[in-house]
XYZ file of C-alpha atoms in Angstrom:
138
model
C -256.923 60.971 -74.795
C -255.226 63.412 -77.106
C -256.775 64.111 -80.820
C -253.533 63.242 -82.143
C -253.499 59.913 -80.685
C -257.105 59.336 -81.597
C -256.328 60.041 -85.451
C -253.303 57.693 -85.092
C -255.643 54.888 -83.480
C -258.242 55.218 -86.219
C -255.863 55.101 -88.966
C -253.837 52.393 -87.930
C -256.985 50.230 -87.231
C -258.193 51.090 -90.718
C -254.768 49.932 -91.877
C -254.793 46.639 -89.976
C -258.641 46.124 -90.925
C -257.880 46.613 -94.569
C -254.491 44.850 -94.695
C -256.490 41.633 -93.050
C -259.093 42.089 -95.874
C -256.865 42.448 -98.843
C -255.364 39.371 -97.613
C -258.267 37.356 -97.555
C -259.542 39.057 -100.882
C -256.194 38.200 -102.748
C -255.965 34.489 -101.171
C -252.422 35.640 -99.580
C -253.690 34.348 -96.103
C -253.496 30.748 -97.106
C -250.111 30.772 -98.106
C -248.732 32.799 -95.178
C -246.252 30.574 -92.803
C -248.436 30.810 -89.953
C -249.951 27.924 -88.252
C -253.443 28.931 -88.445
C -253.751 31.141 -91.561
C -257.634 31.474 -91.300
C -257.119 33.380 -87.835
C -255.109 36.147 -89.889
C -258.086 37.653 -91.401
C -260.244 37.048 -87.998
C -257.687 38.630 -85.894
C -256.715 41.699 -88.185
C -260.356 42.155 -88.809
C -261.118 42.391 -85.003
C -258.165 44.161 -83.839
C -258.583 46.932 -86.463
C -262.293 47.305 -86.066
C -261.561 47.996 -82.281
C -259.047 50.305 -82.802
C -261.219 52.297 -85.532
C -264.216 52.126 -82.884
C -262.044 53.286 -80.126
C -260.283 55.951 -82.118
C -263.665 57.463 -83.641
C -265.493 57.594 -80.144
C -262.732 59.726 -78.924
C -262.691 62.106 -81.902
C -266.601 62.219 -82.356
C -267.601 62.773 -78.716
C -267.655 66.245 -77.669
C -267.073 67.034 -74.211
C -268.827 69.960 -72.347
C -266.963 72.002 -70.019
C -268.196 70.333 -67.366
C -266.594 67.294 -68.485
C -263.355 68.868 -68.969
C -263.541 70.519 -65.422
C -264.386 66.849 -63.955
C -261.731 65.059 -66.221
C -258.941 67.821 -64.634
C -259.774 67.357 -61.073
C -257.196 66.159 -58.659
C -259.686 63.696 -56.995
C -260.840 62.041 -60.288
C -257.361 61.709 -61.516
C -256.123 59.961 -57.882
C -259.341 57.861 -58.014
C -258.740 56.755 -61.541
C -254.804 56.096 -60.647
C -255.914 53.875 -57.575
C -258.128 52.079 -59.787
C -255.432 51.574 -62.441
C -253.383 50.171 -59.715
C -255.798 47.709 -58.546
C -256.259 46.573 -62.374
C -252.643 46.450 -62.549
C -252.438 43.965 -59.721
C -255.252 41.813 -60.834
C -253.876 41.374 -64.353
C -250.433 40.813 -62.695
C -251.635 37.764 -60.883
C -253.972 36.833 -63.811
C -251.341 36.709 -66.274
C -248.851 34.972 -64.435
C -251.467 32.013 -63.329
C -252.484 31.675 -67.034
C -249.051 31.401 -68.293
C -248.451 28.846 -65.592
C -251.474 26.950 -66.540
C -250.661 26.895 -70.306
C -247.198 26.027 -70.091
C -248.294 23.124 -68.022
C -251.524 21.988 -70.055
C -249.452 21.991 -73.080
C -251.458 24.673 -74.740
C -248.240 27.066 -74.744
C -245.291 26.794 -77.117
C -241.868 28.234 -76.725
C -242.202 31.433 -79.051
C -245.377 32.761 -77.656
C -244.667 31.722 -73.934
C -241.014 33.804 -74.213
C -243.343 36.700 -75.897
C -245.717 36.819 -72.947
C -243.126 36.331 -70.241
C -241.218 39.237 -71.788
C -244.155 41.773 -71.805
C -245.226 40.523 -68.313
C -241.468 41.075 -67.285
C -241.235 44.456 -68.941
C -244.552 45.896 -66.897
C -242.905 44.665 -63.799
C -239.479 46.272 -64.637
C -241.541 49.645 -65.380
C -243.526 49.331 -62.237
C -240.179 48.753 -59.996
C -238.500 51.585 -61.833
C -241.588 53.944 -61.576
C -241.721 53.210 -57.802
C -238.112 54.144 -57.351
C -238.209 57.098 -59.291
C -241.348 58.377 -57.449
C -239.729 57.533 -54.074
C -236.647 59.722 -54.915
C -238.760 62.762 -56.406
C -241.490 63.154 -54.214
């Protein structure tokens, strides 16, 4: 991961974490127009901490020359891409079944349903477009 992206992740994580803690400290989380205001603090703290840890690990872990060569090796890149492709297929099926299960058990309301379906559809559209583009160029 590039250094600039790692710095951005760590800074965004810090902003999200501090925003959630500040909302809790000022008592603002109780008056937010959300169904579960107590989860605002937990969610922002967790997401912020995860972003900080991910960004800091990328910044603080020094790579040796061997590691950099291994990272740029074409075989390793192909293996990583194949693993990501398998993960995308499994994730697509799991998200579709999860949406189906949550809708028909009554746990999914309209706004999150359309948000998740929209994100799922966007991923599938990008996959189809990228496949078409790569077939034309290669």
